[in-house]
Short mmCIF file of C-alpha atoms in Angstrom, two decimals:
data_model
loop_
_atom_site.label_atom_id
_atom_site.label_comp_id
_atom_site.label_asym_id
_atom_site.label_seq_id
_atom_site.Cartn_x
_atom_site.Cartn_y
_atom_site.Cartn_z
CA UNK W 30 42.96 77.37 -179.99
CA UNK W 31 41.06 77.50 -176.68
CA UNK W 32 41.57 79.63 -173.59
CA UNK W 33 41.99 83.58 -174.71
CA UNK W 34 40.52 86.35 -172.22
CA UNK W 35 38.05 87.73 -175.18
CA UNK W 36 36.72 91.33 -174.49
CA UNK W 37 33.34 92.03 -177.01
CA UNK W 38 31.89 95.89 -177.55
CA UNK W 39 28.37 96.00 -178.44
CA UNK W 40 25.40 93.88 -177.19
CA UNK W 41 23.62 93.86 -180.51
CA UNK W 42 23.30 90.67 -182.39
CA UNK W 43 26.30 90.38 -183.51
CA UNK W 44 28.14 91.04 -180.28
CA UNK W 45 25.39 88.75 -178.52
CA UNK W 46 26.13 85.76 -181.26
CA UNK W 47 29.55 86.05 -181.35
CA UNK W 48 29.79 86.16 -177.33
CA UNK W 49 27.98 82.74 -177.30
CA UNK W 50 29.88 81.37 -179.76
CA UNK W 51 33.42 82.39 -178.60
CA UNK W 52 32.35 81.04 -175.10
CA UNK W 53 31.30 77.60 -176.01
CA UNK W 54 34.67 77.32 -178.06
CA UNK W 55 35.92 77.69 -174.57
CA UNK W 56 37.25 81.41 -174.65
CA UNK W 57 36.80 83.76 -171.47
CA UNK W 58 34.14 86.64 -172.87
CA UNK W 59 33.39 89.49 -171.54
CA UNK W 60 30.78 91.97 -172.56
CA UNK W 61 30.88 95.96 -172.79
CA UNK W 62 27.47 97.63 -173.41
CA UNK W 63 27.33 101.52 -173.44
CA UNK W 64 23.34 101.27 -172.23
CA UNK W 65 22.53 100.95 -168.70
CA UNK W 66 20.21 98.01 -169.22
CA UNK W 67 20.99 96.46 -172.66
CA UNK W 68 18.27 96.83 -175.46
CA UNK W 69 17.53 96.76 -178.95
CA UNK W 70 17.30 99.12 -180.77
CA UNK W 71 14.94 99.40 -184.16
CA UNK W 72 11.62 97.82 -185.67
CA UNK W 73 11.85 94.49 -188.16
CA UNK W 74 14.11 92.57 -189.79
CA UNK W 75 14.73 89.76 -191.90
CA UNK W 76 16.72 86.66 -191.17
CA UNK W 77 17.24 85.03 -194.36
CA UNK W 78 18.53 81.47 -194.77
CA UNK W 79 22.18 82.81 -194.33
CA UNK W 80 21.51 83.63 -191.08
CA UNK W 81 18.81 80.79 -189.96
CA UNK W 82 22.06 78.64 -190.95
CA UNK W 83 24.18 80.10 -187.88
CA UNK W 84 21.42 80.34 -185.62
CA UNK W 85 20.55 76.65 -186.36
CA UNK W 86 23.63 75.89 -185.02
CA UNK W 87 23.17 77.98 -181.79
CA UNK W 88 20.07 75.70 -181.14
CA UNK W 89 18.28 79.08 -181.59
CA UNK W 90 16.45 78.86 -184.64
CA UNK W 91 13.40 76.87 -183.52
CA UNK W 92 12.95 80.01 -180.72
CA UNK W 93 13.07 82.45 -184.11
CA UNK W 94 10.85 80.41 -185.88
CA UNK W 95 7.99 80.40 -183.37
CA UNK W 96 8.78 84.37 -182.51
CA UNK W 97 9.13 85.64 -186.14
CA UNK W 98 6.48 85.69 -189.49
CA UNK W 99 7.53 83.11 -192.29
CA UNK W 100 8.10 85.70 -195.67
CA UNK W 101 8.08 83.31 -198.72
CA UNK W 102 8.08 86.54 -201.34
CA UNK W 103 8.87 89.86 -201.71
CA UNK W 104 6.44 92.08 -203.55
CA UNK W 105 6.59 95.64 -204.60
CA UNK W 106 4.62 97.80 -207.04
CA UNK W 107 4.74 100.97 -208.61
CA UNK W 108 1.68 101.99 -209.29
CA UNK W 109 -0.02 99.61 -210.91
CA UNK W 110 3.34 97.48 -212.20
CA UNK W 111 4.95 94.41 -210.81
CA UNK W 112 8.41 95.96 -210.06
CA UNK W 113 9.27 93.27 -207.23
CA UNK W 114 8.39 89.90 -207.64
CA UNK W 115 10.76 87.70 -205.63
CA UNK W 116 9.80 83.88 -204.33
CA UNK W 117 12.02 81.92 -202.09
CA UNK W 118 10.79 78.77 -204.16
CA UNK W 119 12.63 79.94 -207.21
CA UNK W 120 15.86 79.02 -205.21
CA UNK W 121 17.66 75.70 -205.65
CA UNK W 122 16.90 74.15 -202.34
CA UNK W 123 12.59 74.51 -202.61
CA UNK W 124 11.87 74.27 -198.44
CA UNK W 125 13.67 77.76 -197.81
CA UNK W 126 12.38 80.83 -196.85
CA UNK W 127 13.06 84.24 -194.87
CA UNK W 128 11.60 85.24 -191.68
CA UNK W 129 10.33 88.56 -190.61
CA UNK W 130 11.35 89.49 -186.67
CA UNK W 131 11.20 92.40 -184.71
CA UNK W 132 14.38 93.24 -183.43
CA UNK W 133 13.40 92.77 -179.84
CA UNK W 134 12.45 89.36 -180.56
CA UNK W 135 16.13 88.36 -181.92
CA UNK W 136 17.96 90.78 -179.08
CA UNK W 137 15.60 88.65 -176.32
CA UNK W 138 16.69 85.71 -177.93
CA UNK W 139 20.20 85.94 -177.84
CA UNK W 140 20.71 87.86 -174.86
CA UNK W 141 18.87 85.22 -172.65
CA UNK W 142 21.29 82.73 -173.65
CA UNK W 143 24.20 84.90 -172.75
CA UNK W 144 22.80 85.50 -169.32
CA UNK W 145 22.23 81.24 -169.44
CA UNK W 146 25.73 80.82 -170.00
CA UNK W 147 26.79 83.37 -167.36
CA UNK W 148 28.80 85.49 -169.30
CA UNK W 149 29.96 88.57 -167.81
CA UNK W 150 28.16 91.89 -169.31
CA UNK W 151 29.62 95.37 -168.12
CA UNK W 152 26.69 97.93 -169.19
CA UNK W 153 27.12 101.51 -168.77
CA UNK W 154 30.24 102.12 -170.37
CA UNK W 155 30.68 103.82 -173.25
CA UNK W 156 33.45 103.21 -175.45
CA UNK W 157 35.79 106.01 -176.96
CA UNK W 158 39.30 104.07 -178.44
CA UNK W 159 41.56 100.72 -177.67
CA UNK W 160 45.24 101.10 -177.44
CA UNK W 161 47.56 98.16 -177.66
CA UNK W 162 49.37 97.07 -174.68
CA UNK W 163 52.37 94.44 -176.21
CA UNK W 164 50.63 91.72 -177.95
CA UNK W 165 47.58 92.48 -176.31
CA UNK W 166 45.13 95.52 -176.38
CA UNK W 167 43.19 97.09 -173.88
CA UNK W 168 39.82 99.32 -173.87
CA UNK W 169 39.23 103.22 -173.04
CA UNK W 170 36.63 104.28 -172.21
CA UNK W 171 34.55 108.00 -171.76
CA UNK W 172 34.96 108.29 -167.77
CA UNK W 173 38.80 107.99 -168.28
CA UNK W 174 39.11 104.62 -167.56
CA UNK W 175 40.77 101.95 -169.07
CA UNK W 176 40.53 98.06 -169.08
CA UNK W 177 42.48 95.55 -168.42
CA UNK W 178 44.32 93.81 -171.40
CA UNK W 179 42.79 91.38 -173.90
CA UNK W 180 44.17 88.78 -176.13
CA UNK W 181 41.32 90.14 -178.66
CA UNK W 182 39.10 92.88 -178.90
CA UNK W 183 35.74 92.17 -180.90
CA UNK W 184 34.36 95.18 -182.27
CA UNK W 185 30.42 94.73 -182.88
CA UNK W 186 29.46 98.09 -182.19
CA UNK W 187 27.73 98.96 -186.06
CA UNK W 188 28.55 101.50 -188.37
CA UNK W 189 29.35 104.76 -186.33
CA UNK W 190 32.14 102.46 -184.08
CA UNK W 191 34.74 104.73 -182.04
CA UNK W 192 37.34 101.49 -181.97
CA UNK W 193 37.57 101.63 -186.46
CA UNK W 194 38.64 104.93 -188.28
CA UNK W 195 36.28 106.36 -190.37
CA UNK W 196 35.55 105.73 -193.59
CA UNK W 197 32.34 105.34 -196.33
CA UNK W 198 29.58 107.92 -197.03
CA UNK W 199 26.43 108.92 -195.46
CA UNK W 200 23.74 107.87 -197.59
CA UNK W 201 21.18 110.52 -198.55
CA UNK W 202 17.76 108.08 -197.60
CA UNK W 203 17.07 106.91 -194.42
CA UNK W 204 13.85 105.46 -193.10
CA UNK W 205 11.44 106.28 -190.28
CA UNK W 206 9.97 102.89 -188.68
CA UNK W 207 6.95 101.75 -186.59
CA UNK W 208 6.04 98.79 -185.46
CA UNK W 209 2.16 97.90 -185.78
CA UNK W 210 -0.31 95.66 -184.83
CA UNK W 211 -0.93 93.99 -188.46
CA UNK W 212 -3.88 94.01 -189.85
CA UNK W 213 -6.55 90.84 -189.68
CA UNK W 214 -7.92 90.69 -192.92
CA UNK W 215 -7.05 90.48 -196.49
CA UNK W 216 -5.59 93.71 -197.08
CA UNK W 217 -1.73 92.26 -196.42
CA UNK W 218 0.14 88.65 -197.44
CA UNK W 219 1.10 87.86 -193.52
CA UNK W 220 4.08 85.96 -195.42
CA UNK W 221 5.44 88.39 -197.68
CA UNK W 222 7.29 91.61 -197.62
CA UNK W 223 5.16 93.98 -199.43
CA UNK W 224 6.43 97.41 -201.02
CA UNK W 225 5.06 100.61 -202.89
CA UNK W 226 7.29 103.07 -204.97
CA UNK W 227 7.09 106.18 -206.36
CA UNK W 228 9.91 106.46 -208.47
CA UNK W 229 12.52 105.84 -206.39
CA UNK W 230 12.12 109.14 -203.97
CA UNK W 231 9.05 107.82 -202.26
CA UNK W 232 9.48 103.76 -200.84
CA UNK W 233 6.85 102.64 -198.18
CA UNK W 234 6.95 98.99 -196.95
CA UNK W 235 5.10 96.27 -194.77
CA UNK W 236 6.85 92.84 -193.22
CA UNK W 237 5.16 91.03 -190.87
CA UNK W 238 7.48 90.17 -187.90
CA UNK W 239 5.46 88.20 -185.68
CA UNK W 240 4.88 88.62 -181.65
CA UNK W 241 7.74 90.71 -180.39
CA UNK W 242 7.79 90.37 -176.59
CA UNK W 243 5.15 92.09 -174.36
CA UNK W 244 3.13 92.24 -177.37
CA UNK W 245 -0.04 90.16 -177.37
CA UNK W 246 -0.82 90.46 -181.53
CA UNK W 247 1.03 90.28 -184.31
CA UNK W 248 3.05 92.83 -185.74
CA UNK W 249 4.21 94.50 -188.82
CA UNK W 250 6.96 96.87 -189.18
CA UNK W 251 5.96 99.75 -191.46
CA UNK W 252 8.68 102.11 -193.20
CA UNK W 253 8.59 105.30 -195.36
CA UNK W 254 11.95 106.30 -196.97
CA UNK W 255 13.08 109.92 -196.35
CA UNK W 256 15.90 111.84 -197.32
CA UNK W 257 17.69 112.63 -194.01
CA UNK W 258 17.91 116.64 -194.61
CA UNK W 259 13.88 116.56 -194.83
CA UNK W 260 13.46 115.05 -192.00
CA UNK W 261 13.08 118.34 -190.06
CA UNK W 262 10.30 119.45 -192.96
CA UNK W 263 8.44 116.18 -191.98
CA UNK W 264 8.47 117.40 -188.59
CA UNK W 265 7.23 121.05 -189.21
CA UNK W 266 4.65 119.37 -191.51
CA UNK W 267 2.90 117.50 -188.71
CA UNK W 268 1.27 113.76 -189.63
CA UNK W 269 -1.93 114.66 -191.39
CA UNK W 270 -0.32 115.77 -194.39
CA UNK W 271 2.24 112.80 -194.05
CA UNK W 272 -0.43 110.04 -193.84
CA UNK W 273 -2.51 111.71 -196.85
CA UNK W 274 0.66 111.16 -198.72
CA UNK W 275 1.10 107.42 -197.75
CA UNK W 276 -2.99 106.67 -198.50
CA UNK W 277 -2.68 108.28 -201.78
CA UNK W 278 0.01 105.96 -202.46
CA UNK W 279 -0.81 102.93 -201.01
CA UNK W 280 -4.57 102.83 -199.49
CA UNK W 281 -4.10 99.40 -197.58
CA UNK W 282 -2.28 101.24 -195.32
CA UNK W 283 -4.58 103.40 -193.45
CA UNK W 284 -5.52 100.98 -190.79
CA UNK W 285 -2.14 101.29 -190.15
CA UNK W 286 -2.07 104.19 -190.14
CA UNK W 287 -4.47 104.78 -187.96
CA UNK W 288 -2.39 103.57 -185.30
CA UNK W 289 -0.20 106.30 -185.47
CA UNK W 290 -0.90 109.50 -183.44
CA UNK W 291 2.13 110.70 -182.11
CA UNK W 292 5.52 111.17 -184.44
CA UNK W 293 7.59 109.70 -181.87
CA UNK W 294 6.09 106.14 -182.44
CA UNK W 295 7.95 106.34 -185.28
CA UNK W 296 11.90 106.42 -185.59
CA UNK W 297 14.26 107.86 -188.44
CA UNK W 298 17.31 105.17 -189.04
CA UNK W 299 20.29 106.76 -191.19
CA UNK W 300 22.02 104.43 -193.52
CA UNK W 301 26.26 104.64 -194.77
CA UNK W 302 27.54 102.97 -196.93
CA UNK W 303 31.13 102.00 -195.50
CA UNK W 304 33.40 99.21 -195.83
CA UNK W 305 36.89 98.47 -193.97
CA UNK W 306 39.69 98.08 -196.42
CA UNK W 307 41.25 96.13 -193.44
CA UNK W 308 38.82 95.09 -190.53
CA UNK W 309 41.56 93.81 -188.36
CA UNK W 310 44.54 95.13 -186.29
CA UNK W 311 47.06 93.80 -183.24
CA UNK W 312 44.51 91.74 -181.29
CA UNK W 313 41.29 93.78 -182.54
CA UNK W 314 39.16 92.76 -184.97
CA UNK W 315 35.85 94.63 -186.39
CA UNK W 316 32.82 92.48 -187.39
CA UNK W 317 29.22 93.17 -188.74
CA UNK W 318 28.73 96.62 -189.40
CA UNK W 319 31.80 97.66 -187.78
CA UNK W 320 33.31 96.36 -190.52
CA UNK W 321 30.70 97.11 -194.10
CA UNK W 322 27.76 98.37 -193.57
CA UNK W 323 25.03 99.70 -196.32
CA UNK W 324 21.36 100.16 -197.06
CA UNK W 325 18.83 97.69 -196.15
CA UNK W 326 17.61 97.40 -199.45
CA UNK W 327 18.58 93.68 -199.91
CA UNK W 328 18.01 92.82 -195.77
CA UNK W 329 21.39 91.50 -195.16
CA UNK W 330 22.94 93.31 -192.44
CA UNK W 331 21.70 91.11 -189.04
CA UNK W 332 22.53 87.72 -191.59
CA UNK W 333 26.37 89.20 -192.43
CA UNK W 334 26.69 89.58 -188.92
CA UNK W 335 25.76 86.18 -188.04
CA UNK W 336 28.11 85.04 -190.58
CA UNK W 337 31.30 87.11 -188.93
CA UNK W 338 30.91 85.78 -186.05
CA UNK W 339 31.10 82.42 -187.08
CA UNK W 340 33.75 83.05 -189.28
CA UNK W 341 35.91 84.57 -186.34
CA UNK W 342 35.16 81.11 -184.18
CA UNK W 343 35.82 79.04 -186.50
CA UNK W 344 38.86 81.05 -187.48
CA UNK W 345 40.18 81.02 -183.96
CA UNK W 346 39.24 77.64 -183.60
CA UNK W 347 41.15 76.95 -186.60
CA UNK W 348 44.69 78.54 -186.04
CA UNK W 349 47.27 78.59 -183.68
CA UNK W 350 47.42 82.17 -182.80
CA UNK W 351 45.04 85.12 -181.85
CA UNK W 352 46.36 87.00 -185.54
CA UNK W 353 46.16 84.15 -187.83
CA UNK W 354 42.64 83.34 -186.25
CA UNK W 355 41.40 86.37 -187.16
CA UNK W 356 43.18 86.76 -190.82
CA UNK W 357 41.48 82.96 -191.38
CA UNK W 358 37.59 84.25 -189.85
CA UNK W 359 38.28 87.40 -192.96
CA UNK W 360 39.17 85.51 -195.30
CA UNK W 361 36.29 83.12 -195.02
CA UNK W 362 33.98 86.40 -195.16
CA UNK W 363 35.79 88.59 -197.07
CA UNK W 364 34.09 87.56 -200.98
CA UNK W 365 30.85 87.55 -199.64
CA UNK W 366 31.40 91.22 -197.84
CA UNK W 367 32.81 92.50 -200.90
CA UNK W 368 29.65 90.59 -203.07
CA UNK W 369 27.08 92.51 -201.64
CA UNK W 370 28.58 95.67 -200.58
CA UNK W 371 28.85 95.81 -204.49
CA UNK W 372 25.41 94.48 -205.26
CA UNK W 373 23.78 96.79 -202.41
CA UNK W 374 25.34 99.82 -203.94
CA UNK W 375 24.29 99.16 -207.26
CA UNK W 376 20.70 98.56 -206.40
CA UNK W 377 19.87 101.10 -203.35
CA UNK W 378 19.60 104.19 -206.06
CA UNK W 379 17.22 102.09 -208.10
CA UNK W 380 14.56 101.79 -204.96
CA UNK W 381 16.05 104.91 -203.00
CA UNK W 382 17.59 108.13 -204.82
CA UNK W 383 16.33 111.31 -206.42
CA UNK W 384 17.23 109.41 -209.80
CA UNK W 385 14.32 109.96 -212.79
CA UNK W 386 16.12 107.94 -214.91
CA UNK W 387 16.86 104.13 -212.97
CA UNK W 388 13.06 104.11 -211.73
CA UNK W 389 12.37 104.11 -214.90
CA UNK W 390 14.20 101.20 -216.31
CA UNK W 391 13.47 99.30 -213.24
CA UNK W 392 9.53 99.37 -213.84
CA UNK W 393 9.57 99.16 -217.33
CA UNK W 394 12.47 96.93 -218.41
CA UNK W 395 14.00 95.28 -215.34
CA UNK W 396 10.37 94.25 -213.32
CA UNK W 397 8.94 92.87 -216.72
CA UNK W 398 11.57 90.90 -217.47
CA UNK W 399 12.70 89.52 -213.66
CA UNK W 400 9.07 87.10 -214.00
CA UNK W 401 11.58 84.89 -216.13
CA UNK W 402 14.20 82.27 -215.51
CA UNK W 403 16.92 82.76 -215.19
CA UNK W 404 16.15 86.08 -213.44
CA UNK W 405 13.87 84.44 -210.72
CA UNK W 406 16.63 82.60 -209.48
CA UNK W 407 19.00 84.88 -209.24
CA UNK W 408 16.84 87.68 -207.33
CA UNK W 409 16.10 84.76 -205.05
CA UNK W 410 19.48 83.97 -204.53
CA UNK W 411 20.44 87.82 -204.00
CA UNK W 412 18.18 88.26 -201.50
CA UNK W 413 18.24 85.40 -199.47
CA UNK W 414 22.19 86.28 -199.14
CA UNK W 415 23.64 82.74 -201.32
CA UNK W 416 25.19 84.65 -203.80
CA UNK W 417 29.20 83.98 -203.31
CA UNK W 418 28.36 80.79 -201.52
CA UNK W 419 28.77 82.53 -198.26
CA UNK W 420 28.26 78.65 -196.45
CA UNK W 421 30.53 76.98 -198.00
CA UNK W 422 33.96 77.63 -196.54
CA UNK W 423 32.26 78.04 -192.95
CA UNK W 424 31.15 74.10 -193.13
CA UNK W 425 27.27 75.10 -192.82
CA UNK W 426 26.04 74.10 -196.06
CA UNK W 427 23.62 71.59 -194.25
CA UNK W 428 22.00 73.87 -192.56
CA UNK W 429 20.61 74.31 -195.67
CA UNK W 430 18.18 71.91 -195.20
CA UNK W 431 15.87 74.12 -193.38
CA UNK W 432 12.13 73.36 -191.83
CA UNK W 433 9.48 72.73 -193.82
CA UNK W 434 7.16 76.34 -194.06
CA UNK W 435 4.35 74.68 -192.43
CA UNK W 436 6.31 74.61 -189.60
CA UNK W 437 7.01 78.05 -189.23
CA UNK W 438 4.34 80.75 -187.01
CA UNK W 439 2.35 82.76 -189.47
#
């Protein structure tokens, strides 16, 4: 099915990725942005070999490589036990790997393409509901106006989305973020994501994520985990006390550190846990985190994305109508939403909850014993977003055969 007058909300990437690949199917697209001048918004990420598998296949991933850090490991101690002990090598196919990326480096990506292809992007308008108009639907918007019908209505605008009822939970950790230059020496793996916890209350983390634009070193995105109702205390409390706190924990960090002087170089995200039962209605459909969203703890939430909007071309592309193109893009997601909203809730109070208990049988039970097949392989395969065989059903299982790690910008 080619031809339908597409409207897309958000100009993350999700909406950016699904906008390109909606337009080469040969749909009409049009973009809504609420900012004046569209921009991401955050620190690092990590694209794991879900999403290198979609962005392959946008010609993009060669741009990502050079941009972003390879990671081939996740490490994370508490005090002075192994908790967190994950290699990419441990998976099935031996070349993969993740790759760290500041956000501005995937949103500069992406959104140059989209101005290549000359798609239309209305910024400045903020988005408050959609109403159907017959089969169609069209979009409201805060100034009172509203848009001109649609055959479909992609809803990429995250978690807190005006166009999906809501639903899910709040979760009780957030994170504050900055983005640093990255140390030259030996005191950090420049291909690994390293972590320190203190029970599971206290989480502070490093990933490399290359040379975001405008920058001139590399980076690393540094996070502290915080319940959101402290965040005002943190304030009050000023950042000496803060960064004692960190050094005591982690004393690699302090030239890092160091690089902080102002709290507002650093930025609080808030996490929910939230999943549509059904992510679709009369010519609207909700993708990425419109749809599930949850903690970051196993780094999928930019990959699932990918993966949507894939799934919604290909189910378009697939079917003869706008509503059995989108029932055939969720059902092509749907086990591997439901897989690791499930997995992500289990784990996130074992790294981030005022729990005494789960701490504890992660650092002495559950680290020990994750050194050893069969566990290496399936952390590995958790985190790099295989479990469920998300490729499979969207014909991007060779993809899989990725770049060799040499290739890939430190």
């Amino acid at each position: 099915m080619r031809g339908l007058n597409i409207a897309i909300a958000g100009c993350g990437p999700c909406g950016l990725a699904a906008a390109l690949l909606l337009h080469r199917a040969g749909h009409q697209v049009t973009l809504f942005e609420r900012f004046d001048t569209p921009r991401p918004i955050g620190s690092g990420l990590m694209i794991q070999p879900t999403g290198m598998a979609v962005l392959d296949q946008l010609g993009m991933l060669d741009d990502v490589l050079r941009r972003g850090s390879r990671i081939d490991r996740l490490f994370g101690k508490a005090e002075d036990r192994v908790v967190l002990d994950v290699h990419y090598a441990a998976l099935r196919h031996r070349a993969m790997f993740g790759i760290g990326i500041h956000r501005a480096s995937l949103f500069a990506i992406l959104h140059e393409a989209v101005q290549r292809a000359g798609i239309t992007v209305h910024t400045g308008r903020t988005l408050v509901d959609s109403e159907p108009v017959g089969a169609q639907r069209a979009l409201r918007f805060a100034d009172g106006e509203t848009s001109i019908p649609y055959d479909l209505v992609v809803d990429a605008l995250g978690t807190r989305t005006p166009l999906a009822p809501p639903t899910g939970r709040e979760l009780a950790y957030g994170a504050l973020w900055a983005s640093l230059d990255l140390p030259q020496d030996a005191r950090f793996d420049p291909h690994a994501l390293a972590q320190r916890y203190d029970r599971a209350s206290i989480m502070a983390g490093v990933l490399p994520i290359g040379t975001p634009p405008g920058a001139a070193t590399p980076k690393a995105a540094f996070f502290w985990s915080l319940r959101a109702d402290r965040l005002g205390d943190w304030h009050q409390a000023g950042l000496g006390p803060w960064k004692a706190r960190v050094t005591a924990l982690w004393p690699a960090c302090a030239p890092l550190l160091d690089q902080i002087d102002d709290p507002d170089q650093l930025t609080f995200a808030r996490y929910a846990h939230r999943t549509l039962r059904s992510p679709a209605e009369r010519a609207l459909v909700h993708i990425g985190d419109a749809w599930h969203s949850a903690s970051p703890q196993l780094g999928q939430g930019a990959n699932m994305a990918l993966l949507d909007a894939w799934a919604l071309a290909k189910g378009l592309a697939d079917a003869n109508g706008v509503d059995e193109g989108v029932r055939l893009g969720i059902k092509l997601r749907r086990r591997h939403v439901l897989t690791y909203q499930w997995l992500t809730a289990l784990f996130t109070p074992v790294y981030q909850s005022d729990s005494r208990l789960l701490p504890l049988i992660r650092d002495r039970f559950v680290g020990p014993l994750s050194k050893f097949w069969p566990a290496t392989s399936i952390q590995a395969a958790m985190v790099s977003g295989l479990v469920a065989d998300p490729l499979g059903p969207l014909g991007l299982e060779s993809a899989l055969h990725m770049p060799a790690p040499e290739s890939v910008a430190a």
